[in-house]
XYZ file of C-alpha atoms in Angstrom:
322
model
C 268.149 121.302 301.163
C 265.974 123.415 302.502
C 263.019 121.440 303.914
C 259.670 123.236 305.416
C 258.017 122.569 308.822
C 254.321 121.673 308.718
C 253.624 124.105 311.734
C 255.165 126.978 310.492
C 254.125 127.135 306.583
C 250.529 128.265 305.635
C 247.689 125.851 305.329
C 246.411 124.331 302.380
C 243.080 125.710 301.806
C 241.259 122.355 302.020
C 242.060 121.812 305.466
C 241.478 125.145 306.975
C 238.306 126.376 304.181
C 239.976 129.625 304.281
C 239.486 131.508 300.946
C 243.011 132.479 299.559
C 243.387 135.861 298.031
C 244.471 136.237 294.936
C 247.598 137.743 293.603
C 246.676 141.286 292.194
C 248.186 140.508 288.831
C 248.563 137.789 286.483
C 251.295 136.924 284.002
C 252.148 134.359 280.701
C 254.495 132.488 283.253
C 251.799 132.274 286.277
C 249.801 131.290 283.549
C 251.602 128.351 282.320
C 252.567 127.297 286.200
C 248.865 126.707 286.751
C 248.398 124.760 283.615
C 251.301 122.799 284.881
C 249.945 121.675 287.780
C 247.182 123.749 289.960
C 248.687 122.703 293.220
C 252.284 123.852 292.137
C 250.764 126.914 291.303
C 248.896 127.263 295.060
C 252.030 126.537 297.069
C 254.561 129.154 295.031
C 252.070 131.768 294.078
C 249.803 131.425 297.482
C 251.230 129.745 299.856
C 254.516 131.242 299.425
C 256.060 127.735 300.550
C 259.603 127.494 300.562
C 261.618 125.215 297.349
C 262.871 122.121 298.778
C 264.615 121.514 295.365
C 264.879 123.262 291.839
C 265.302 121.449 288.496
C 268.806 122.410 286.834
C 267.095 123.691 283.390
C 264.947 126.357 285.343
C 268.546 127.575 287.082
C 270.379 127.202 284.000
C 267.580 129.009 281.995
C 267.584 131.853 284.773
C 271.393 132.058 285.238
C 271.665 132.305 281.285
C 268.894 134.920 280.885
C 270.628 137.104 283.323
C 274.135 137.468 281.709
C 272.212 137.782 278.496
C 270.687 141.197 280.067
C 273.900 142.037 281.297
C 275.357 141.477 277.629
C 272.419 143.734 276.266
C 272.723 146.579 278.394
C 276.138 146.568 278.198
C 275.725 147.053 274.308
C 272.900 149.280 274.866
C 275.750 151.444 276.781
C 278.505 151.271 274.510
C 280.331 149.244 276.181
C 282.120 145.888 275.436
C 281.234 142.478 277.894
C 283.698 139.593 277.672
C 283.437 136.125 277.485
C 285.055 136.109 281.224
C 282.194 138.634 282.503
C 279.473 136.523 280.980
C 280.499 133.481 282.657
C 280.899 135.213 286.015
C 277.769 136.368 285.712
C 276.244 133.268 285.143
C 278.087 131.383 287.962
C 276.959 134.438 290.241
C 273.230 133.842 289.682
C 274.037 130.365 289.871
C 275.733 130.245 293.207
C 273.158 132.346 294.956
C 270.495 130.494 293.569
C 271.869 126.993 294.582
C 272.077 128.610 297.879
C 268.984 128.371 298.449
C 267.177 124.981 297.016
C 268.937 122.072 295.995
C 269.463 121.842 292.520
C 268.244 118.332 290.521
C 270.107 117.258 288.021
C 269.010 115.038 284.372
C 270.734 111.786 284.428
C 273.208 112.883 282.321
C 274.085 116.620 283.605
C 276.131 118.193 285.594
C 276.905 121.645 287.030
C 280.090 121.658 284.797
C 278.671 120.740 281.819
C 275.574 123.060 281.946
C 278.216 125.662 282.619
C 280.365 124.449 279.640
C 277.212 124.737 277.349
C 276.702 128.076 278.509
C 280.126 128.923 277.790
C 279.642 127.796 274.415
C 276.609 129.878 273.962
C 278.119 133.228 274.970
C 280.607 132.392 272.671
C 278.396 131.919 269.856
C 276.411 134.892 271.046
C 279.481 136.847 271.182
C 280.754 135.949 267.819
C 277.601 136.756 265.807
C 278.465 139.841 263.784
C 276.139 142.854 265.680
C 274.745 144.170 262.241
C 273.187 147.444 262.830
C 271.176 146.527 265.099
C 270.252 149.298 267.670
C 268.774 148.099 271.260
C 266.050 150.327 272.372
C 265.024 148.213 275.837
C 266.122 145.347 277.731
C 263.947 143.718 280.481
C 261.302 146.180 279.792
C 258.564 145.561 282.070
C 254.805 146.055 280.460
C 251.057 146.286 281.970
C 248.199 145.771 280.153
C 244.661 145.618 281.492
C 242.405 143.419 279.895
C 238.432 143.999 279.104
C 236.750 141.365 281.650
C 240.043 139.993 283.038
C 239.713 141.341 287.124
C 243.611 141.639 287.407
C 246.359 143.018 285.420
C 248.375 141.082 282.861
C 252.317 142.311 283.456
C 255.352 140.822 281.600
C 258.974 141.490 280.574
C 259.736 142.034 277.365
C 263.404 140.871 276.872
C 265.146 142.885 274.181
C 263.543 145.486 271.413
C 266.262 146.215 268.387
C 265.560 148.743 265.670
C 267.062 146.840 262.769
C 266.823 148.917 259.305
C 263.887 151.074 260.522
C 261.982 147.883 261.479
C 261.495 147.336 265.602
C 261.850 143.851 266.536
C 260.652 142.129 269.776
C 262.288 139.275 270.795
C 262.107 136.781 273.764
C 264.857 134.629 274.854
C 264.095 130.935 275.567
C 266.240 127.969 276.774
C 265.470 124.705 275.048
C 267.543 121.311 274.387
C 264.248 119.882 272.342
C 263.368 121.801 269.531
C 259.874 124.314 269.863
C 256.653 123.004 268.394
C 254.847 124.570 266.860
C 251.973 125.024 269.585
C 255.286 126.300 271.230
C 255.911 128.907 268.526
C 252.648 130.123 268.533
C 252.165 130.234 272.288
C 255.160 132.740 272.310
C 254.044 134.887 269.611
C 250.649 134.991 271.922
C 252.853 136.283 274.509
C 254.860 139.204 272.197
C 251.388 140.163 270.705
C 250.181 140.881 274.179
C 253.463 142.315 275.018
C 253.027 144.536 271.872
C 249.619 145.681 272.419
C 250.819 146.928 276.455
C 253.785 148.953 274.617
C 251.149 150.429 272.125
C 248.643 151.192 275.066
C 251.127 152.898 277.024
C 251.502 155.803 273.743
C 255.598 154.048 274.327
C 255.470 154.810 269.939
C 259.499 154.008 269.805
C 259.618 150.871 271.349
C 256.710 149.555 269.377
C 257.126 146.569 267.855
C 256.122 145.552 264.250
C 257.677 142.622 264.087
C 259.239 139.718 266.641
C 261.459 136.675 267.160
C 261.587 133.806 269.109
C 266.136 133.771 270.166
C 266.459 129.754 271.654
C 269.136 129.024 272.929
C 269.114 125.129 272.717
C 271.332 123.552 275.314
C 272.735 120.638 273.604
C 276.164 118.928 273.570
C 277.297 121.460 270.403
C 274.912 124.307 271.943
C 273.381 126.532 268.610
C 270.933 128.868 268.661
C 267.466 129.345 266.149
C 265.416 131.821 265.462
C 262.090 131.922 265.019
C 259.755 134.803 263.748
C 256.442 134.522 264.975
C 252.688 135.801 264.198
C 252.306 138.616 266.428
C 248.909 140.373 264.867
C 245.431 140.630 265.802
C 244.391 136.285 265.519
C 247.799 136.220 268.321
C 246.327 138.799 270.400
C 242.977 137.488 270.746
C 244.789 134.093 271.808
C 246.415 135.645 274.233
C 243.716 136.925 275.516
C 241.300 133.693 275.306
C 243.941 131.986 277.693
C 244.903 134.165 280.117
C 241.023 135.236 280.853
C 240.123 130.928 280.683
C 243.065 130.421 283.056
C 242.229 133.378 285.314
C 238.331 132.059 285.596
C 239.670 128.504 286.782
C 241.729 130.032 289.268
C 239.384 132.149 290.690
C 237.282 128.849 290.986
C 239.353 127.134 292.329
C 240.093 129.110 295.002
C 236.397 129.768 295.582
C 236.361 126.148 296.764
C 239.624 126.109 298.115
C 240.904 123.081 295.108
C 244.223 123.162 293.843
C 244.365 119.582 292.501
C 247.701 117.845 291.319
C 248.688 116.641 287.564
C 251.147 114.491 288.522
C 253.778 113.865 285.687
C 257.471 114.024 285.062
C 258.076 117.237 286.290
C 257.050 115.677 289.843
C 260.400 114.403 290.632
C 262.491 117.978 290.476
C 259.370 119.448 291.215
C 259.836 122.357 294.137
C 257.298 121.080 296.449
C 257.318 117.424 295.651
C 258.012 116.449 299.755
C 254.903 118.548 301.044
C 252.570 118.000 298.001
C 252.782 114.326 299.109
C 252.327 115.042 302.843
C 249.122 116.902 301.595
C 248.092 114.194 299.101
C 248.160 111.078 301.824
C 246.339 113.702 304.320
C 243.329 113.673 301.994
C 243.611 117.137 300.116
C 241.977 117.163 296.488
C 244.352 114.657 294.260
C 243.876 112.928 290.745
C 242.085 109.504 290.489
C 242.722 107.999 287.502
C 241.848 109.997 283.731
C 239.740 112.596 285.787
C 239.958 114.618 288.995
C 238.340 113.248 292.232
C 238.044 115.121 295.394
C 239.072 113.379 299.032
C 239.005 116.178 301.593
C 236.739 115.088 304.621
C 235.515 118.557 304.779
C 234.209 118.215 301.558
C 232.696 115.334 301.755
C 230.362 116.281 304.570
C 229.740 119.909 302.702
C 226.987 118.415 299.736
C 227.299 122.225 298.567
C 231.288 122.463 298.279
C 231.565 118.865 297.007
C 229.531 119.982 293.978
C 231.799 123.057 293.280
C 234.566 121.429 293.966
C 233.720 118.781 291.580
C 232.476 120.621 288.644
C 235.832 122.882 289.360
C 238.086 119.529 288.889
C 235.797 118.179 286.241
C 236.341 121.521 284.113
C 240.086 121.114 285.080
C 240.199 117.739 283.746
C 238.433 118.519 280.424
C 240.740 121.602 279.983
C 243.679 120.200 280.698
C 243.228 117.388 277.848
C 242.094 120.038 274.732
């Protein structure tokens, strides 16, 4: 395990009232971190801090997702991938990763099962007749700058197919419980903004007029579903509406230096768990009960930073719970 050292690591911003700067772009999956849980968000995307651990489904989604771009560009190149190069691909990623932050497992998982379910998947993936489908990108990275947003949005879109004339989007996503529908929605949010980057870069080929959610559910008889999703104007403006909310909370918060928790179930595999709770019984900005409460002795004796910091954790709170 890879542990940090309190002297070495940077500060959290409530002990040393330093102002962090903020990352120079923004993304759907920076995004969703800080709805997560704000502090999470401070130590990976500020802080920089070291993993301690990683949960098994964020390996297993990233170890998957890259064989899946090696099967696509392979295709994309004419040339055939095996089940064998899949699978060595995916214990690659694996391996490296593992390397470097323990991995947490569910109760009832285990590095060779998660590898036999991706086994299972390539196989399906493998065995699904290719149509006449033609792949026009794979990891294609996008930009799009948005009207009052201070930062660029950037993203990846997975894979874009030309399939009878019609170009289809489509994202990738690891899953054992099926997608909501908030789920569903959320993601066509994200290929809507992913489509309007491609149209404002003049990119007219890899334009998207339609788009597909590809899960990949990792159960004991793996399957995968598809999903098309809404990826017009009402999913663009949605997109929009929550990156621009997100991006004003986290510019607030680290006006005033408060990246509360949400504690939950992700705390147990969660990355910094060890040095959140070091910060938390040090007196750093921490949930009290349904709402948000802030303990830092600095900011109790600052009357002006307690009442940012408050109406910051108070928005937080309300937010959080819509």
């Amino acid at each position: 395990m890879i542990r940090d050292s309190p002297s070495t690591l940077p500060k959290s911003p409530a002990k040393t009232g330093k102002i962090p700067a903020l990352p120079d772009h923004f993304s759907f999956s920076s995004m969703q971190q800080f709805q997560m849980c704000p502090r999470k968000w401070f130590y990976g995307y500020l802080a920089k801090a070291p993993r301690e651990r990683q949960p098994s489904a964020l390996l297993f989604g990233a170890s998957l997702h890259e064989a899946l771009a090696h099967l696509h560009i392979c295709r994309q190149k004419g040339r055939k991938a095996d089940l064998a190069t899949l699978e060595s691909v995916f214990a690659a990623h694996w391996q490296k990763s593992a390397a470097e932050a323990e991995v947490c497992y569910g109760k009832t998982e285990s590095k060779e099962e998660l590898s036999r379910i991706a086994r299972e998947l390539f196989k399906l993936l493998l065995e699904a007749p290719p149509g006449q489908a033609r792949i026009l990108a794979v990891e294609r990275p996008v930009r799009l700058k948005l009207p009052g947003l201070s930062v660029v949005v950037v993203g990846r879109a997975d894979l874009i197919l030309e399939i009878d004339g019609i170009i289809w989007l489509i994202d990738l996503k690891t899953s054992r419980n099926a997608l909501a529908a908030d789920q569903l929605a959320q993601g066509g949010a994200q290929l809507a903004l992913y489509t309007a980057a491609l149209r404002a870069e003049g990119a007219r080929w890899l334009i998207p007029s339609r788009a597909k959610l590809l899960v990949l559910r990792k159960l004991k008889q793996p399957k995968l579903e598809a999903f098309e999703v809404n990826i017009g104007a009402a999913s663009l403006e949605r997109a929009k509406r929550m990156l621009s909310d997100t991006w004003r909370l986290l510019e607030a918060a680290a006006s005033c230096g408060a990246f509360p928790t949400k504690p939950g179930w992700a705390c147990t595999a969660c990355p910094y768990r060890d040095r959140c709770l070091r910060d938390t019984s040090e007196g750093i900005q921490v949930p009290q009960g349904s709402g948000f409460k802030a303990r830092s002795p600095q900011d109790r004796t600052d009357e002006k930073s307690q009442s940012k910091v408050s109406a910051l954790l108070s928005a937080l709170a309300g937010w959080f719970t819509r």
